[in-house]
PDB file of C-alpha atoms in Angstrom:
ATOM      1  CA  UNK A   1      20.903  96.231  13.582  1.00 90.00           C
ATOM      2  CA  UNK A   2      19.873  96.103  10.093  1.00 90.00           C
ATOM      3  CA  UNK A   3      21.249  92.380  10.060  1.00 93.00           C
ATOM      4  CA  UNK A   4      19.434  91.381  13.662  1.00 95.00           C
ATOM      5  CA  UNK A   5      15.973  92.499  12.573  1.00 94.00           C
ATOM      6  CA  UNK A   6      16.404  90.518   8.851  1.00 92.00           C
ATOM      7  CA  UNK A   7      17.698  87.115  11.284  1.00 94.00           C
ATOM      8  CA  UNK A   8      14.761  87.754  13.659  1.00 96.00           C
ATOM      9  CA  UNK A   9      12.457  87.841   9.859  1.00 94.00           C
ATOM     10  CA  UNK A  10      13.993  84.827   8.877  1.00 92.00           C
ATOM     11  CA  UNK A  11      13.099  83.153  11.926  1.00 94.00           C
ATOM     12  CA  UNK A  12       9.485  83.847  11.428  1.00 95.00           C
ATOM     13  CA  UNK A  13       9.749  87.133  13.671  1.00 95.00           C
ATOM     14  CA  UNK A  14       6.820  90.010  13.271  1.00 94.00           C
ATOM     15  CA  UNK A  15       7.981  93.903  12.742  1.00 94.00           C
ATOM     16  CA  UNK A  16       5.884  96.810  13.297  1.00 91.00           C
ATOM     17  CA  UNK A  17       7.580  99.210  11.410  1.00 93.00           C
ATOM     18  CA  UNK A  18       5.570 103.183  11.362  1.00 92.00           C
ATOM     19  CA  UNK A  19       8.161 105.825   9.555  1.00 94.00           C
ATOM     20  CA  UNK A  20       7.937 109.385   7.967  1.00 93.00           C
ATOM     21  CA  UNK A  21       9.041 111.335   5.063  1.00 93.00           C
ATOM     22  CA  UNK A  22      12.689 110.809   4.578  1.00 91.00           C
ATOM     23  CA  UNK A  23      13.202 107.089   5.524  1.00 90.00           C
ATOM     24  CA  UNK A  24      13.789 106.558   1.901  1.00 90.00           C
ATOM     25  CA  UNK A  25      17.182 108.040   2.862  1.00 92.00           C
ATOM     26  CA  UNK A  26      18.563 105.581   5.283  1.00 92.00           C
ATOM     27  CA  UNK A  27      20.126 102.915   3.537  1.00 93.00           C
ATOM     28  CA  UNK A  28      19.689 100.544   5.849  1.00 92.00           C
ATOM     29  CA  UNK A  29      16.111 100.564   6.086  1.00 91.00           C
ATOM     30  CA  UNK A  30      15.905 100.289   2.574  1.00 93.00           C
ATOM     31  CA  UNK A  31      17.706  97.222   2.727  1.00 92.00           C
ATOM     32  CA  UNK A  32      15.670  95.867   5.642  1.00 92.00           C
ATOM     33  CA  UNK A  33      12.573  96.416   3.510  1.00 94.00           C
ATOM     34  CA  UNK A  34      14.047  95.972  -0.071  1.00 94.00           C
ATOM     35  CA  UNK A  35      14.503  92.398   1.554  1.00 91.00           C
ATOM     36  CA  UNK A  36      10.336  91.748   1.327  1.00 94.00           C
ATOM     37  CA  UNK A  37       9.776  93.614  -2.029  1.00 96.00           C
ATOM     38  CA  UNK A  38       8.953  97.455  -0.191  1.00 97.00           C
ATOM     39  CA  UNK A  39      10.040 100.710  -0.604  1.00 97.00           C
ATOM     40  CA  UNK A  40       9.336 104.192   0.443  1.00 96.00           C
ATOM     41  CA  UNK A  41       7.828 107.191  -1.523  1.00 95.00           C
ATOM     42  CA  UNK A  42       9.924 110.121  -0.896  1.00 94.00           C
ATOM     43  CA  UNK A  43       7.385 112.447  -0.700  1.00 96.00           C
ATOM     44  CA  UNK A  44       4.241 113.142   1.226  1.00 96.00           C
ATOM     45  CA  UNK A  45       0.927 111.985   0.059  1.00 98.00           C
ATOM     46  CA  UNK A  46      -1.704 114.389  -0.483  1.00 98.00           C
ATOM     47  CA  UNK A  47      -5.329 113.542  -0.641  1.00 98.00           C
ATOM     48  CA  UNK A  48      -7.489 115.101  -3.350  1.00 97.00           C
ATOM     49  CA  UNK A  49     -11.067 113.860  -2.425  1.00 98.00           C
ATOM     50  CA  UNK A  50     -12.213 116.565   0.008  1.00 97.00           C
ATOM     51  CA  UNK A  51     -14.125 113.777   1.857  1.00 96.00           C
ATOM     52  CA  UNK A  52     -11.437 111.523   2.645  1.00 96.00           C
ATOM     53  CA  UNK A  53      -8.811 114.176   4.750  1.00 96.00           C
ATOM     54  CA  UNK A  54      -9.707 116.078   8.092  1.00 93.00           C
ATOM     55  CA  UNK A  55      -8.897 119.927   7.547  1.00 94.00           C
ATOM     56  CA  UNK A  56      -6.066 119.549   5.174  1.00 96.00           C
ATOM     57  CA  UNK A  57      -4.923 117.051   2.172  1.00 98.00           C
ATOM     58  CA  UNK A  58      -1.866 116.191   4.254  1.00 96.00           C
ATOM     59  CA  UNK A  59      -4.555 114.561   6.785  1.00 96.00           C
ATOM     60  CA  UNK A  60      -5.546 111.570   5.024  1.00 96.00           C
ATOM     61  CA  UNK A  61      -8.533 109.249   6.037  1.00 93.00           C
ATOM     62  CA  UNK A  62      -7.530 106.215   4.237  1.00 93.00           C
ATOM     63  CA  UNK A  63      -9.668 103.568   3.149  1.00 90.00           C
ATOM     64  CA  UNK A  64      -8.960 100.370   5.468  1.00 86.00           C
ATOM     65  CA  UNK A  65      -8.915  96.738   4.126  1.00 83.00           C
ATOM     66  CA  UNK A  66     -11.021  95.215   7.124  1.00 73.00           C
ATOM     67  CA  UNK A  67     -10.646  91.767   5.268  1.00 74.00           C
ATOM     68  CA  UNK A  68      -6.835  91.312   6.630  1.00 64.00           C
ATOM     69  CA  UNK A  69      -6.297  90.172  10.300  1.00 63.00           C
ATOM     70  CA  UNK A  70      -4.569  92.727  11.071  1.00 63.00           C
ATOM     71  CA  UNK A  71      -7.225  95.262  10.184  1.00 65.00           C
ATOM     72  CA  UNK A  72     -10.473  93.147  10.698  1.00 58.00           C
ATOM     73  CA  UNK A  73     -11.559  95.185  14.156  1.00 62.00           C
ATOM     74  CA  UNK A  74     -10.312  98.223  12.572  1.00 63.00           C
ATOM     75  CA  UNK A  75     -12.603  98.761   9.891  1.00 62.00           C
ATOM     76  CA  UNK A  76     -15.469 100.272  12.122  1.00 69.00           C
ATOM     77  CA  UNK A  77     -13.201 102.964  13.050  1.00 71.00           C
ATOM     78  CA  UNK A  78     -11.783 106.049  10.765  1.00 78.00           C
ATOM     79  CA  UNK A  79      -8.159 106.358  11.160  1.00 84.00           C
ATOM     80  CA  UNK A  80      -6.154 109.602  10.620  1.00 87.00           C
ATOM     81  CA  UNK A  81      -2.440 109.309   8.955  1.00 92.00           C
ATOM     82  CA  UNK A  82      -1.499 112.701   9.330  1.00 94.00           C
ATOM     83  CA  UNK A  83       1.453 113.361   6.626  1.00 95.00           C
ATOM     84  CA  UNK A  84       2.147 109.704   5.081  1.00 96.00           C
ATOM     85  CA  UNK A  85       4.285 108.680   2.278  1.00 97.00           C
ATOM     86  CA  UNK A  86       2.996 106.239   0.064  1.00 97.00           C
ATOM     87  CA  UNK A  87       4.109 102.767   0.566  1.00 98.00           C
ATOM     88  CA  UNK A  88       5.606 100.663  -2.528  1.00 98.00           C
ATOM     89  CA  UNK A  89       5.455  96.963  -3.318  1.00 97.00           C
ATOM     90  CA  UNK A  90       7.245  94.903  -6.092  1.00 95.00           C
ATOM     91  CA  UNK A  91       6.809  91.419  -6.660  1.00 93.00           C
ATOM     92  CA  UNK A  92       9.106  88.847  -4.611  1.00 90.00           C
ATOM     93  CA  UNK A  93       9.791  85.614  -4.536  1.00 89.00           C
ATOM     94  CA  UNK A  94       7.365  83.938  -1.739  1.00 91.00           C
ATOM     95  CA  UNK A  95       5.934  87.232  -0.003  1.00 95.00           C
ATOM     96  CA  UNK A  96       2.776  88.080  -0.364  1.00 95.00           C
ATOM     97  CA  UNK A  97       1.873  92.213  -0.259  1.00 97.00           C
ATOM     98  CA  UNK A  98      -1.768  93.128   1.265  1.00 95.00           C
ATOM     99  CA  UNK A  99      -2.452  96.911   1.146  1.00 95.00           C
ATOM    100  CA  UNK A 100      -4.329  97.939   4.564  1.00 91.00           C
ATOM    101  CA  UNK A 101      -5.105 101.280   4.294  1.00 92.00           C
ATOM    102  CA  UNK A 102      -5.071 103.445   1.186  1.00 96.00           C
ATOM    103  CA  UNK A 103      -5.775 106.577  -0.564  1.00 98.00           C
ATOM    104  CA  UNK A 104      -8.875 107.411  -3.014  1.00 98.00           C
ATOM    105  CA  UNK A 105      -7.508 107.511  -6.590  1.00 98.00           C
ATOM    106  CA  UNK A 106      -7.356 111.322  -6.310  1.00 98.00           C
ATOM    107  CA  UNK A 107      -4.325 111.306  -4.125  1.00 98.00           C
ATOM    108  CA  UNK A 108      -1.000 113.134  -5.233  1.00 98.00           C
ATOM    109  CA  UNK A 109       2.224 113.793  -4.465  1.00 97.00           C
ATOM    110  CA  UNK A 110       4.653 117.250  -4.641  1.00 93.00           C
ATOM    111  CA  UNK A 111       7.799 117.263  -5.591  1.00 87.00           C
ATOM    112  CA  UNK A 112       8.864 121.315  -5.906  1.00 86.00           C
ATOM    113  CA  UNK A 113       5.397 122.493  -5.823  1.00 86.00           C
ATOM    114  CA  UNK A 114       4.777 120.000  -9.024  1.00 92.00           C
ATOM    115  CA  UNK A 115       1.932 117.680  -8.799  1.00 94.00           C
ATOM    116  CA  UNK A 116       1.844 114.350  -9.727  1.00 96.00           C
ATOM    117  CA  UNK A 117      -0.422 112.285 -11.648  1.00 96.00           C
ATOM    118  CA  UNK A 118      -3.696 111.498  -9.306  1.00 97.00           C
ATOM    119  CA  UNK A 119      -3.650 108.080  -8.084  1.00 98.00           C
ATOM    120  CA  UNK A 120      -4.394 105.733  -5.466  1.00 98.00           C
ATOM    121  CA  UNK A 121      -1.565 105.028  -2.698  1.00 98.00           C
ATOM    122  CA  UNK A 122      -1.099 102.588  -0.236  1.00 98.00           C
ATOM    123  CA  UNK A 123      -0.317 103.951   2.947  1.00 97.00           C
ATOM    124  CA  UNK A 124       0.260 100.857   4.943  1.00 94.00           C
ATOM    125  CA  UNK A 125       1.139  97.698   3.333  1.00 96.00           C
ATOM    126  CA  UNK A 126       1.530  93.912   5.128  1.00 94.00           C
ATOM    127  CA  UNK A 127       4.332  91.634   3.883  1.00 96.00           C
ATOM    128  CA  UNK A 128       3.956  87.767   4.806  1.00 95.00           C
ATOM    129  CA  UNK A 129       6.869  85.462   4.001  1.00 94.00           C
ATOM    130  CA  UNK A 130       6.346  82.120   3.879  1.00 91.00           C
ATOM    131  CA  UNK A 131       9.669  80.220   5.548  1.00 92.00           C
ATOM    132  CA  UNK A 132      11.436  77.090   4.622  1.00 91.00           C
ATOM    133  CA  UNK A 133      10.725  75.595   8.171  1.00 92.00           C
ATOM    134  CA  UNK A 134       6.649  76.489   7.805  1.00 91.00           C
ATOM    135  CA  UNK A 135       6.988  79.505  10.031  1.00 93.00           C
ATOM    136  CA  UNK A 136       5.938  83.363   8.778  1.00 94.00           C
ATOM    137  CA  UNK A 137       7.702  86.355   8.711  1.00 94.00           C
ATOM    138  CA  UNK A 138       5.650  88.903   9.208  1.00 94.00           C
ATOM    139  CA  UNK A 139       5.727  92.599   8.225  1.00 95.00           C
ATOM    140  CA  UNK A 140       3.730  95.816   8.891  1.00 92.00           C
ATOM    141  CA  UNK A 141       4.648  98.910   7.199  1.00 95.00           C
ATOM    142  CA  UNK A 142       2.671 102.229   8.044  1.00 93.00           C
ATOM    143  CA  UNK A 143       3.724 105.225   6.257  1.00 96.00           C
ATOM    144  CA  UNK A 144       2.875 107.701   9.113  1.00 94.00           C
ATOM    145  CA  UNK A 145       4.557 107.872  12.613  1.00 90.00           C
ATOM    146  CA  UNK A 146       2.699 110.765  13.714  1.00 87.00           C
ATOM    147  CA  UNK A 147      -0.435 108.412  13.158  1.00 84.00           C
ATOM    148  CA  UNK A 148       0.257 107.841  16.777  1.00 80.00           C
ATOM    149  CA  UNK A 149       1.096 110.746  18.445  1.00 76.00           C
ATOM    150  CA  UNK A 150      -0.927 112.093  21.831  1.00 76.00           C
ATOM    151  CA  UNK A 151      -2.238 114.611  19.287  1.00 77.00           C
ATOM    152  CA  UNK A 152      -3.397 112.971  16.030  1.00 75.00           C
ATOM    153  CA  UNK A 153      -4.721 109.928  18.623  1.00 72.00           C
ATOM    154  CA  UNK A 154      -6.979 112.958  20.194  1.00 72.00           C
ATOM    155  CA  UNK A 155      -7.674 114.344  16.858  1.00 74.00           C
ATOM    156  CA  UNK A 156      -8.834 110.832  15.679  1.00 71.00           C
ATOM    157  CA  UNK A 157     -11.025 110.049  18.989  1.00 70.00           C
ATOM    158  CA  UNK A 158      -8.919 107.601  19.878  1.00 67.00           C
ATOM    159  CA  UNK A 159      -9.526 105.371  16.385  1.00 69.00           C
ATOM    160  CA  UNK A 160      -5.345 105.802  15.733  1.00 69.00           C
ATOM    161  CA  UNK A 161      -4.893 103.693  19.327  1.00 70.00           C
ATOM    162  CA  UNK A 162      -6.682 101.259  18.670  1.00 65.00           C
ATOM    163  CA  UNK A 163      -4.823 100.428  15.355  1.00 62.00           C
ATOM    164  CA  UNK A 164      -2.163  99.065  17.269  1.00 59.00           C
ATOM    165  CA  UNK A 165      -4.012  96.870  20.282  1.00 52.00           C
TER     166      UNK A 165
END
């Protein structure tokens, strides 16, 4: 599967890929988005401005990046990504990283009830690749799959559904 999804890339195919805590783990996911220059955080982000989470740090109202396509409608709207882990870029050859939503620079992670060092996260992250032929690949990464559950869209007032339309 792992190989079918990196053909279907390579043919200028688009993935919409939403994951939790833990997908650091599978291997082959790793290796599906090692492939554009992303990684997983292994741990959940926490949000330490009290004005950018709904009832608890774990409920993070990111910042959005209305100036990508993908986000341009979104921007009037404040998302919810319940429990994210913080999305990773390095530098590779002919993809281009755009962060779309984000944490304040107060966020943190815990690993055994230790904190670490305040900082801003991404918490969704494009990935363009730029193909021989002329075509795009084109890659979506949110860091939250509960983002779209019945509940967090209710919680949200609907602003998590219409991320995706």
């Amino acid at each position: 599967e792992r190989d079918k999804l990196l053909d279907y890339l390579g043919k200028g195919g688009s993935i919409l890929l939403l994951s939790d805590v833990g997908i650091d783990k599978l291997k082959n996911f790793s290796a599906l988005t090692a492939a554009l220059g992303m990684s997983a955080g292994a741990d959940i982000v926490y949000e330490g401005d009290t004005d950018s989470y709904y009832k608890q740090p774990t409920y993070i109202i990111p910042e959005v990046n209305a100036e990508h396509g993908a986000m341009s409608e979104f921007s009037q709207y404040k998302p919810l990504m319940p429990e994210a882990h913080a999305v990773f870029t390095t530098e590779s050859e002919g993809v281009t990283h755009t962060v779309l939503m984000s944490t304040t620079d107060k966020a943190y992670t815990k690993a055994n009830d230790e904190k670490s060092e305040e900082q801003s996260f991404a918490l969704a992250v494009s990935a363009e690749k730029e193909l021989a032929d002329g075509n795009v690949a084109k890659f979506i990464w949110c860091g939250s799959a509960n983002m779209i559950t019945d509940s967090f869209i209710n919680t949200s007032d609907g602003y998590n559904l219409y991320s995706f339309w």
